[in-house]
mmCIF file with all atom_site columns, C-alpha atoms in Angstrom:
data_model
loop_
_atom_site.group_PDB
_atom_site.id
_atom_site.type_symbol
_atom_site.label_atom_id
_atom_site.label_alt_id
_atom_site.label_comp_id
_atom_site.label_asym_id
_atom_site.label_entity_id
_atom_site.label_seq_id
_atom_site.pdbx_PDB_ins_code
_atom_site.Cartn_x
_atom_site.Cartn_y
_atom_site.Cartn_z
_atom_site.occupancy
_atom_site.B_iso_or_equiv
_atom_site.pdbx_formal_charge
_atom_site.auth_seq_id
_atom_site.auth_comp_id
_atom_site.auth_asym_id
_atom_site.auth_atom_id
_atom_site.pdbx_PDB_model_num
ATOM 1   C CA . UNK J 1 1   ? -106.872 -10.752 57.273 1.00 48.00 ? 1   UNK J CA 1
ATOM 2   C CA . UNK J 1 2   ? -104.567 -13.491 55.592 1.00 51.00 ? 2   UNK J CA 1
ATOM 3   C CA . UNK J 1 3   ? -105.202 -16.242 54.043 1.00 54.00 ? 3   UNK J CA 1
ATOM 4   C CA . UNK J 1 4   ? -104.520 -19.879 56.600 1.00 55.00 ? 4   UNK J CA 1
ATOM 5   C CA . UNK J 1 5   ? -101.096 -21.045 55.850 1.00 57.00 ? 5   UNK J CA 1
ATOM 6   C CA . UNK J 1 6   ? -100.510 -24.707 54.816 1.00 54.00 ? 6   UNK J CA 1
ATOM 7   C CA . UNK J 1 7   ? -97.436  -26.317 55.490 1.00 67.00 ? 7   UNK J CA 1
ATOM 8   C CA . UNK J 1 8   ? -95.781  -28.767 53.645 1.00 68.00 ? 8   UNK J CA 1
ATOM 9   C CA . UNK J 1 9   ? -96.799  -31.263 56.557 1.00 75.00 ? 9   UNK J CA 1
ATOM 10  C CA . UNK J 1 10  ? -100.338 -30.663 56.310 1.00 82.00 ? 10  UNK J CA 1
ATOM 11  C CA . UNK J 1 11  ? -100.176 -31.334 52.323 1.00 81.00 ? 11  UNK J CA 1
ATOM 12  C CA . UNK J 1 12  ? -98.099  -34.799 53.242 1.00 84.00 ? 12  UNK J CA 1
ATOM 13  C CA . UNK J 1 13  ? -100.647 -35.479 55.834 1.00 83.00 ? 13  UNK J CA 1
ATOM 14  C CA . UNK J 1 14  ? -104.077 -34.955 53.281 1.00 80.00 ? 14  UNK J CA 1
ATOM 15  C CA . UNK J 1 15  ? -102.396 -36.833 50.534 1.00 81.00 ? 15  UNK J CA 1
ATOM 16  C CA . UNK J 1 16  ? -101.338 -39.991 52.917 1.00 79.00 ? 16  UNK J CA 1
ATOM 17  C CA . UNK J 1 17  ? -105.156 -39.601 53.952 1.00 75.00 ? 17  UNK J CA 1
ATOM 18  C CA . UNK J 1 18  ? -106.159 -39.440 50.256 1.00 77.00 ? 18  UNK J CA 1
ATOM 19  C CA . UNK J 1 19  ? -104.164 -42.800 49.778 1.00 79.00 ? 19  UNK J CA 1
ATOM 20  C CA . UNK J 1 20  ? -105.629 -44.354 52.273 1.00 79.00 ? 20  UNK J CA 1
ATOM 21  C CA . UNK J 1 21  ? -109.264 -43.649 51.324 1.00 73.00 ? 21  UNK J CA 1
ATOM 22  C CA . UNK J 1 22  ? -108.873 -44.140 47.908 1.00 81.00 ? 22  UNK J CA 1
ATOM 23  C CA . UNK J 1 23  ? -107.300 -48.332 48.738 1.00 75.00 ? 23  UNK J CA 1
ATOM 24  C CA . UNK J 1 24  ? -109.955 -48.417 51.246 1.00 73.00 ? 24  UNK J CA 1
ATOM 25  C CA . UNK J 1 25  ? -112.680 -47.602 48.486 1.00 71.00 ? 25  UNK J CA 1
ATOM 26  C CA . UNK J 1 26  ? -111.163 -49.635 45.673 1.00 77.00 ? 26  UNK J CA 1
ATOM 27  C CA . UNK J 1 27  ? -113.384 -52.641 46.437 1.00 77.00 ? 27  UNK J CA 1
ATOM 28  C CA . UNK J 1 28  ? -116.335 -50.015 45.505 1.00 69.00 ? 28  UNK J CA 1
ATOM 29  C CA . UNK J 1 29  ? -114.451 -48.198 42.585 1.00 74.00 ? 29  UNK J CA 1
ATOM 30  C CA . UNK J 1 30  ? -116.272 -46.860 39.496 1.00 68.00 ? 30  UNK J CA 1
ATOM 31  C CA . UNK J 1 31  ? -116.189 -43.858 37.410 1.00 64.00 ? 31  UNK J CA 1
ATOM 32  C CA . UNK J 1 32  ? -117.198 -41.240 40.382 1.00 59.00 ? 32  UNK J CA 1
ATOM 33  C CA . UNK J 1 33  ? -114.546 -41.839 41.644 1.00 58.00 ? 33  UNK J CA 1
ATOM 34  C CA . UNK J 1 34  ? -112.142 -42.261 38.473 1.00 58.00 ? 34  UNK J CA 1
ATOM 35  C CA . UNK J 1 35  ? -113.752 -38.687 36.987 1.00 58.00 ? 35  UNK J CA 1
ATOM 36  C CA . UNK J 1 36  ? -113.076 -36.625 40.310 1.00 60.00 ? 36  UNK J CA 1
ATOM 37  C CA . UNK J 1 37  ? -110.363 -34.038 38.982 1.00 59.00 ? 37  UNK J CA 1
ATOM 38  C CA . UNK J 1 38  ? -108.471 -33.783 41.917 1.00 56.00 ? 38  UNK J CA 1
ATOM 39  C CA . UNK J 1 39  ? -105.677 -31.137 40.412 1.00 64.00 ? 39  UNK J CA 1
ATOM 40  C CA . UNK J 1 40  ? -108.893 -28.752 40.629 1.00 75.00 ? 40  UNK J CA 1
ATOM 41  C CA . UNK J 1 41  ? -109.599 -29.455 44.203 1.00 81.00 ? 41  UNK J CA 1
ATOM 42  C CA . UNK J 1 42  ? -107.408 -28.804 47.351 1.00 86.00 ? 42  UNK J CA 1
ATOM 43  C CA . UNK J 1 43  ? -106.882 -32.629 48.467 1.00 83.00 ? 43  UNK J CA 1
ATOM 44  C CA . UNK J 1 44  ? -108.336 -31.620 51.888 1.00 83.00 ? 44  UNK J CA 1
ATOM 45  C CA . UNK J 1 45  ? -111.702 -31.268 50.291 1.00 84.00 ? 45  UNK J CA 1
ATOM 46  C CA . UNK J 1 46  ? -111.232 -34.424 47.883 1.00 83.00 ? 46  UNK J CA 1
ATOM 47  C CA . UNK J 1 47  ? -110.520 -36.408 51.080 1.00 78.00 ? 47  UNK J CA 1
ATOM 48  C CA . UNK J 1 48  ? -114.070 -34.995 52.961 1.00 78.00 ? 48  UNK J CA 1
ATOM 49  C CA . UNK J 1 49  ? -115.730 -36.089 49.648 1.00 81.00 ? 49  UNK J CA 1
ATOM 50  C CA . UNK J 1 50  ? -114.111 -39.451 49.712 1.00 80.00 ? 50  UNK J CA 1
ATOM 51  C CA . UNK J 1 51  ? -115.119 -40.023 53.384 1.00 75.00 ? 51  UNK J CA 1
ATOM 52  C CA . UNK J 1 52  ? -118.597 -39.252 53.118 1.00 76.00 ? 52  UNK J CA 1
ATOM 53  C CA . UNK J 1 53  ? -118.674 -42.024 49.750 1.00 78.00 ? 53  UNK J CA 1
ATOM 54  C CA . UNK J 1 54  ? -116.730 -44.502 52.147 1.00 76.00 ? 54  UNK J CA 1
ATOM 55  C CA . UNK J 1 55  ? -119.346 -43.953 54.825 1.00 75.00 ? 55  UNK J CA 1
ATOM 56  C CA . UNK J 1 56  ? -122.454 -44.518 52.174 1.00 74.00 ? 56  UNK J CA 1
ATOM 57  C CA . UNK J 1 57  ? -120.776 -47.587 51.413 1.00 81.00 ? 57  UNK J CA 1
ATOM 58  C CA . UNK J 1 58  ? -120.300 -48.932 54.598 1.00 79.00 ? 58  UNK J CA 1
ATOM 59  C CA . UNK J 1 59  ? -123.544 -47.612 56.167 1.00 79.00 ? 59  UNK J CA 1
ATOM 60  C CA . UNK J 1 60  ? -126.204 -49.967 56.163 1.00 84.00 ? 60  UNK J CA 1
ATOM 61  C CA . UNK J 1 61  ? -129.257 -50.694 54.967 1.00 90.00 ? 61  UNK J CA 1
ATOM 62  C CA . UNK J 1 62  ? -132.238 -51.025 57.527 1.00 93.00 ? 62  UNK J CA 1
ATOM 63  C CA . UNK J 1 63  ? -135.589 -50.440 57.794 1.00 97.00 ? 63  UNK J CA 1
ATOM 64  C CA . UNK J 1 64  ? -136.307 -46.633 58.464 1.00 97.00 ? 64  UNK J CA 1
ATOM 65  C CA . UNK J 1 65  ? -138.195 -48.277 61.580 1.00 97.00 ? 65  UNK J CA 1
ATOM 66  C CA . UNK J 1 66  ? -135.284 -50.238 62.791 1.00 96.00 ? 66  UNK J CA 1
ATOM 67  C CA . UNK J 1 67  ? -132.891 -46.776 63.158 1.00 94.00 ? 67  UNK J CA 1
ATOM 68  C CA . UNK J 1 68  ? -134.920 -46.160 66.585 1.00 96.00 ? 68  UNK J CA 1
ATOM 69  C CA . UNK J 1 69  ? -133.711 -47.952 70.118 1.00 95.00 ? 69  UNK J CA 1
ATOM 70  C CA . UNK J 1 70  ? -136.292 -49.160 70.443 1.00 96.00 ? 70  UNK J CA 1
ATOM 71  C CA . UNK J 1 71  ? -137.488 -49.853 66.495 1.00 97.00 ? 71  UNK J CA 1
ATOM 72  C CA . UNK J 1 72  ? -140.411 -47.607 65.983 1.00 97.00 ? 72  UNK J CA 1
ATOM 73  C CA . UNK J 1 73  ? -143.642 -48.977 65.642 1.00 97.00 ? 73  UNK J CA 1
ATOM 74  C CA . UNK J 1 74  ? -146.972 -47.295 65.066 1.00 97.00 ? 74  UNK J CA 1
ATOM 75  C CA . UNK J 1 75  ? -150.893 -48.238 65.576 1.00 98.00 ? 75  UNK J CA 1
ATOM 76  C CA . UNK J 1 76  ? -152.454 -48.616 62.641 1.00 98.00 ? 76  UNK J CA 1
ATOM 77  C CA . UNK J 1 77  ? -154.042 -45.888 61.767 1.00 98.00 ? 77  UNK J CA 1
ATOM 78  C CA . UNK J 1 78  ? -157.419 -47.417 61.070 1.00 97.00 ? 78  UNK J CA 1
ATOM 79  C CA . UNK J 1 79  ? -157.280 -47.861 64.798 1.00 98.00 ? 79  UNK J CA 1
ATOM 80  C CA . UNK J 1 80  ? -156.979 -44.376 66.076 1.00 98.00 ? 80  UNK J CA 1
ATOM 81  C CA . UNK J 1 81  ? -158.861 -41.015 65.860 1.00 98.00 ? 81  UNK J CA 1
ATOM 82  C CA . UNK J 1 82  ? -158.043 -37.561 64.659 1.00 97.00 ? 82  UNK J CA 1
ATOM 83  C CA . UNK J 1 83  ? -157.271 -36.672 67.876 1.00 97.00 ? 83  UNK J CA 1
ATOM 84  C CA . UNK J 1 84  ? -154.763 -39.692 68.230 1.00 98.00 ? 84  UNK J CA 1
ATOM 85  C CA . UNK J 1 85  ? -153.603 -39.448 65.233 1.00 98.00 ? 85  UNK J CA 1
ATOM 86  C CA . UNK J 1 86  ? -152.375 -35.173 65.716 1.00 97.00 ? 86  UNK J CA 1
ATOM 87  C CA . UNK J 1 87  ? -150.889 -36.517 68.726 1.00 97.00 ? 87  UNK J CA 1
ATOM 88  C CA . UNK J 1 88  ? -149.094 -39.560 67.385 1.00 98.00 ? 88  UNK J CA 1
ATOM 89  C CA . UNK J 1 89  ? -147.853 -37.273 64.306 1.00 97.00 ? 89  UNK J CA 1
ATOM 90  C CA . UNK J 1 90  ? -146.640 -34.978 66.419 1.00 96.00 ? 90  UNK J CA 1
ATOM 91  C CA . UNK J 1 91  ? -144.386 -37.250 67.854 1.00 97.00 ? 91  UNK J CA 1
ATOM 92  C CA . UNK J 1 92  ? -143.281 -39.508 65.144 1.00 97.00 ? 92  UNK J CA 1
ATOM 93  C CA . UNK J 1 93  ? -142.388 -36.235 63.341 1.00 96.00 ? 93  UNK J CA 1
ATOM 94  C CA . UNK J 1 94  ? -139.842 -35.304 66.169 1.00 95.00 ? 94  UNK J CA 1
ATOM 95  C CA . UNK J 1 95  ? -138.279 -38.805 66.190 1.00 96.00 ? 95  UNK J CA 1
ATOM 96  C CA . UNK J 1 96  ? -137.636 -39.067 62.098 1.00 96.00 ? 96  UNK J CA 1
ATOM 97  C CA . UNK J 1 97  ? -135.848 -35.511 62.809 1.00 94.00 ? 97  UNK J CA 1
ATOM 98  C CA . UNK J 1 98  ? -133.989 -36.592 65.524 1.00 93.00 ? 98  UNK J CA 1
ATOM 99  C CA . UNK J 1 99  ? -132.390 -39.365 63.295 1.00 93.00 ? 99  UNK J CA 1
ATOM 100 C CA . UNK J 1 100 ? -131.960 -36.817 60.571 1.00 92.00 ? 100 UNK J CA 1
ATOM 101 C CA . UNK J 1 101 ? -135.337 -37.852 58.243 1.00 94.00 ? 101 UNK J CA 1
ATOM 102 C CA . UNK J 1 102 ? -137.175 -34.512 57.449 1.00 94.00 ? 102 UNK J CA 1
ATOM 103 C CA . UNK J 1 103 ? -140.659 -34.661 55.431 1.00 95.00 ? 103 UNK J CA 1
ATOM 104 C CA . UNK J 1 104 ? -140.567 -32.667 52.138 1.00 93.00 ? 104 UNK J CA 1
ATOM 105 C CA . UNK J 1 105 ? -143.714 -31.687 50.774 1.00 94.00 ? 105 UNK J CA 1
ATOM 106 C CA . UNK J 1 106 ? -146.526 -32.941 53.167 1.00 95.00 ? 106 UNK J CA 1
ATOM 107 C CA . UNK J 1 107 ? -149.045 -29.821 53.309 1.00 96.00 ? 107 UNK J CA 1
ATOM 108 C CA . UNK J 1 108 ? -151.591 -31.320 50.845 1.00 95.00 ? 108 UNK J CA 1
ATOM 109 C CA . UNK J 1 109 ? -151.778 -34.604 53.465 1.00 96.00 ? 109 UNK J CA 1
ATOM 110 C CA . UNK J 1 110 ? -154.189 -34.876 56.401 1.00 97.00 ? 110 UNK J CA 1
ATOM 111 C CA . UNK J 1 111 ? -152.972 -35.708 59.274 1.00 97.00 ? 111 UNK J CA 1
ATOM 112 C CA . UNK J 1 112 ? -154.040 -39.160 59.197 1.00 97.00 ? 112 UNK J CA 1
ATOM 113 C CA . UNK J 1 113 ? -152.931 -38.921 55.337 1.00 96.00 ? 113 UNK J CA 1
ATOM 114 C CA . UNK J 1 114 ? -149.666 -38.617 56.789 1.00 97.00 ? 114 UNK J CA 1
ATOM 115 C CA . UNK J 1 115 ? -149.401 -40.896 59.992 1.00 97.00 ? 115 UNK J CA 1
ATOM 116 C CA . UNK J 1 116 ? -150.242 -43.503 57.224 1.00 97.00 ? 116 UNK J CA 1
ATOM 117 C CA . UNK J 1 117 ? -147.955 -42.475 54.714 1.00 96.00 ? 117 UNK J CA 1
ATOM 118 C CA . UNK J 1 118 ? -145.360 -42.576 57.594 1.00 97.00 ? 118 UNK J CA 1
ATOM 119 C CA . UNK J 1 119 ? -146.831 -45.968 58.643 1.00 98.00 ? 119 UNK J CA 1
ATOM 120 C CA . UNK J 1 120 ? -146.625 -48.042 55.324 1.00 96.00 ? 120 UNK J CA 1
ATOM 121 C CA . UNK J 1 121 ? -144.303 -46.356 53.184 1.00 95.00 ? 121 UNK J CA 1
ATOM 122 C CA . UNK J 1 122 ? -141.335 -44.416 55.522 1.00 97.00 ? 122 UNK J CA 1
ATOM 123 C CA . UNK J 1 123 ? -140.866 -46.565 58.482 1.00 98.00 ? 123 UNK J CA 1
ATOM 124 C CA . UNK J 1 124 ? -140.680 -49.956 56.711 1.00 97.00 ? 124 UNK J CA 1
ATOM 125 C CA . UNK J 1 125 ? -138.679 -48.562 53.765 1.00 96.00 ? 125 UNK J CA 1
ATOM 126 C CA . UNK J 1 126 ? -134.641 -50.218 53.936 1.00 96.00 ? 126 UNK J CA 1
ATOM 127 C CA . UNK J 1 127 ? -132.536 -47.077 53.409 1.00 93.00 ? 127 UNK J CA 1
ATOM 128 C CA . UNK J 1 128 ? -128.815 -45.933 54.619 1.00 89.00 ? 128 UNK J CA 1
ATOM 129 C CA . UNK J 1 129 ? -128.366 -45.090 58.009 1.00 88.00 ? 129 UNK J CA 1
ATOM 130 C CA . UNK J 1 130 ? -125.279 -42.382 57.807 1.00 83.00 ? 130 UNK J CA 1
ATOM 131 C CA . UNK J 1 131 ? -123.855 -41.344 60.781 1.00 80.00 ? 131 UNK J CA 1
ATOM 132 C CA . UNK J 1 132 ? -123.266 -37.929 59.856 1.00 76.00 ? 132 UNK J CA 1
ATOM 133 C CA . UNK J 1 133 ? -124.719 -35.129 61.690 1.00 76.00 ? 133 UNK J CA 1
ATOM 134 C CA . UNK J 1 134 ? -124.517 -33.155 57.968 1.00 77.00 ? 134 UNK J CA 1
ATOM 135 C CA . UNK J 1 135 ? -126.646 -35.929 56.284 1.00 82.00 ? 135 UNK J CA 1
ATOM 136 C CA . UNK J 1 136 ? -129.938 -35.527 56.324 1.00 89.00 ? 136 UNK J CA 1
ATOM 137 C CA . UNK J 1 137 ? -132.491 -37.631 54.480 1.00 90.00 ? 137 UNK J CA 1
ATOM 138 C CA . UNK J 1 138 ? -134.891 -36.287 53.199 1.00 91.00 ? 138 UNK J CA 1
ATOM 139 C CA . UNK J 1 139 ? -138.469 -37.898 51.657 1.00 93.00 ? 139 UNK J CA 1
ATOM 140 C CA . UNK J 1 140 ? -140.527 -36.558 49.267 1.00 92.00 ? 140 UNK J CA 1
ATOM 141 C CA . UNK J 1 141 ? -144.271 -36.866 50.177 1.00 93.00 ? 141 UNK J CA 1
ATOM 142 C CA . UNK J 1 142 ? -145.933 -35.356 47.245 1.00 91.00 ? 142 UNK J CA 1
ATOM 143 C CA . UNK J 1 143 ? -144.456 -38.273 44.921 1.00 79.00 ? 143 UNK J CA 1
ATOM 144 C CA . UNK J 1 144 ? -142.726 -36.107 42.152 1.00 55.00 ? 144 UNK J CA 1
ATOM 145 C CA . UNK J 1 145 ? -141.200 -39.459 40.273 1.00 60.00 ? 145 UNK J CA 1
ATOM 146 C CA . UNK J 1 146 ? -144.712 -40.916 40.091 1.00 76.00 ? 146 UNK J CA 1
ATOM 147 C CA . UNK J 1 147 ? -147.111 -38.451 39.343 1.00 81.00 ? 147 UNK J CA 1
ATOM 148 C CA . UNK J 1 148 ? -145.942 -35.001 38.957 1.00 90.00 ? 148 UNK J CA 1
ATOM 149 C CA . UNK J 1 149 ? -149.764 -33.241 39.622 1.00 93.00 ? 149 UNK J CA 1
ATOM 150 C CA . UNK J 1 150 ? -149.503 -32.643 43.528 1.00 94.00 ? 150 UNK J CA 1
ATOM 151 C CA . UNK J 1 151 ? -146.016 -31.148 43.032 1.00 93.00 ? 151 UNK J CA 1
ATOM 152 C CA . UNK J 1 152 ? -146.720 -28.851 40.207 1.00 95.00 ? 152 UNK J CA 1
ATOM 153 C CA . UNK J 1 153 ? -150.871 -28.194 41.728 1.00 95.00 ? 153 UNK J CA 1
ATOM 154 C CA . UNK J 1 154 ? -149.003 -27.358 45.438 1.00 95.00 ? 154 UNK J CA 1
ATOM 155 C CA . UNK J 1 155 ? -144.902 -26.839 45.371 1.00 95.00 ? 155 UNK J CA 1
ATOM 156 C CA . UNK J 1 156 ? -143.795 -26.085 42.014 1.00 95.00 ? 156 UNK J CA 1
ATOM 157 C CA . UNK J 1 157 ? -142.536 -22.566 41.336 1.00 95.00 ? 157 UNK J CA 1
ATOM 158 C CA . UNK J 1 158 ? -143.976 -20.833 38.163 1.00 96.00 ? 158 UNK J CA 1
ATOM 159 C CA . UNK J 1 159 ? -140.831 -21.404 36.931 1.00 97.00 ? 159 UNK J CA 1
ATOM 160 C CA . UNK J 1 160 ? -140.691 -24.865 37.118 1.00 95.00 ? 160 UNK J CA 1
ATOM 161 C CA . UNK J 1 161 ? -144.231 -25.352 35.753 1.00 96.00 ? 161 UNK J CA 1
ATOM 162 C CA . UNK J 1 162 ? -143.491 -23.679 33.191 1.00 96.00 ? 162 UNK J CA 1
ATOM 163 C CA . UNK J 1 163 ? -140.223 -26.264 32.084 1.00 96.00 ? 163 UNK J CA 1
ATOM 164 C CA . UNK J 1 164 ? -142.446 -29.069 33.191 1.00 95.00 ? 164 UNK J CA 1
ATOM 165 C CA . UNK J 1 165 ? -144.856 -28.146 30.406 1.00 96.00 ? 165 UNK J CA 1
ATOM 166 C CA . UNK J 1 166 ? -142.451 -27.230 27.981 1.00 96.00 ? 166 UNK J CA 1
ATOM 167 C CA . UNK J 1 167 ? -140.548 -30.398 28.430 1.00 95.00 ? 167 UNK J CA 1
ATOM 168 C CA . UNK J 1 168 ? -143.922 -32.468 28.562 1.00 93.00 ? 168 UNK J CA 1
ATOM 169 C CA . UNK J 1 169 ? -146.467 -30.455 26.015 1.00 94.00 ? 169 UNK J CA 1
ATOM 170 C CA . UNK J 1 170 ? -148.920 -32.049 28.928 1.00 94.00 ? 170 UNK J CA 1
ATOM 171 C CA . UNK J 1 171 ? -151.307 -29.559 30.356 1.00 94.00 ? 171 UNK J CA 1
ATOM 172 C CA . UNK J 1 172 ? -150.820 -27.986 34.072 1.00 95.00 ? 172 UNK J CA 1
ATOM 173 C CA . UNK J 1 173 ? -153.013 -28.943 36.648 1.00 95.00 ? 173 UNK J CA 1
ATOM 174 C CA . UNK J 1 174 ? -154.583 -25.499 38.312 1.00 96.00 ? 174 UNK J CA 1
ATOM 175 C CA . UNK J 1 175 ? -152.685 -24.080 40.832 1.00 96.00 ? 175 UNK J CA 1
ATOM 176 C CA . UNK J 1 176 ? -153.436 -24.241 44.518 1.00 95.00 ? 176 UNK J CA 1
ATOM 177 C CA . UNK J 1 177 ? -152.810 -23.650 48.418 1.00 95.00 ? 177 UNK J CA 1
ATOM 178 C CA . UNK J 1 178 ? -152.292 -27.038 50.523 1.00 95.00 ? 178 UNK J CA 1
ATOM 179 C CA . UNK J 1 179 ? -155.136 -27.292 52.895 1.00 96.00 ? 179 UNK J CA 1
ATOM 180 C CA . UNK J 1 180 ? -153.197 -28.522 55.899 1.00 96.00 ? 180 UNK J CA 1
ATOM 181 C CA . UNK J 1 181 ? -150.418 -25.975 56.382 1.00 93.00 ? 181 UNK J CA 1
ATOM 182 C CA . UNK J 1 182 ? -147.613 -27.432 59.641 1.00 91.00 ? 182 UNK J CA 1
ATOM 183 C CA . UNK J 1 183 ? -144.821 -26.822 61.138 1.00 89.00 ? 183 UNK J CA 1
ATOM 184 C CA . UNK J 1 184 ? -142.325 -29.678 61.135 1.00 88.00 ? 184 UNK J CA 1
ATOM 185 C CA . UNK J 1 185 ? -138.521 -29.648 61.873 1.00 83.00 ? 185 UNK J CA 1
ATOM 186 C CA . UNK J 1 186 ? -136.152 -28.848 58.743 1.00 80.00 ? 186 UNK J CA 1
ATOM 187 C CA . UNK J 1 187 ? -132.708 -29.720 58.610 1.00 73.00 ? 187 UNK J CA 1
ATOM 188 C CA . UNK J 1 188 ? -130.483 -26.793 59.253 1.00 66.00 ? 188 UNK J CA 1
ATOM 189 C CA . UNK J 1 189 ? -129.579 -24.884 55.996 1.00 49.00 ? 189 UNK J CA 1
#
């Protein structure tokens, strides 16, 4: 089998594109841009990575609750039961995945641990809204930036325990199995 053939065409036709995405992202220009080193790229790759800045730029910035037709809302969870609250979860799972949101890290939560963190933190949080069927976003429910424990007690490989501690000299919390195994949607690998 042979490699695909460009023609000279083709290369005219990715570096008018390349021009044209590079003026259109001037107004947004800083150094990712400036230290891309296109001669070790094919231009046809350059421009996909160009695009998808140009559409981070231009996407906006909305609620995570406004992304829905119509917005999401959700009880309160003080309102509802366990059993309302499996059901609601459920649901609401289904819908972040269907607008490309997947939960990382969520089997140390309850399920009402969860509805609520979906409730007050996800669904009111502004964040880009790409239309790319590649992007997903993806939210990190055992809090890694703010305190590391649940991540290194639950997720962490022994691996990256064992940098944690030797970066931090602090002590590692025990290790252990999250209580409330699930099954939610991934994005496609």
């Amino acid at each position: 089998m042979s490699a695909p053939q460009f023609s000279p065409s083709d290369e005219i036709d990715h570096l008018l594109l390349n021009a044209q995405l590079r003026d259109e992202l001037e107004p947004y220009l800083d150094e990712s841009i400036t230290r891309l080193e296109n001669d070790r790229i094919p231009t046809s790759i350059e421009n996909e990575y160009l695009a998808s800045m140009l559409a981070w730029e231009r996407a906006p910035a909305l609620p995570i609750s406004r992304w829905f037709e119509p917005e999401l809302l959700l009880a309160d969870p003080r309102d509802l039961s366990d059993e309302e609250i499996h059901t609601r979860l459920v649901d609401v799972l289904r819908k972040l995945h269907g607008q490309r949101i997947v939960l990382d890290f969520t089997d140390h939560l309850s399920d009402r641990q969860l509805y609520a963190l979906v409730y007050r933190d996800i669904l009111p949080s502004h964040e880009k809204k790409l239309e790319s069927p590649r992007h997903f976003l993806h939210w990190d429910c055992a809090d890694v930036c703010g305190d590391p424990d649940v991540w290194l007690r639950y997720y962490a490989s022994h691996e990256e325990r064992r940098m944690w501690h030797e970066s931090t000299g602090q002590p590692l919390p025990p290790r252990d199995i999250p209580p409330y195994r699930r099954e939610i949607p991934r994005d496609p690998l």
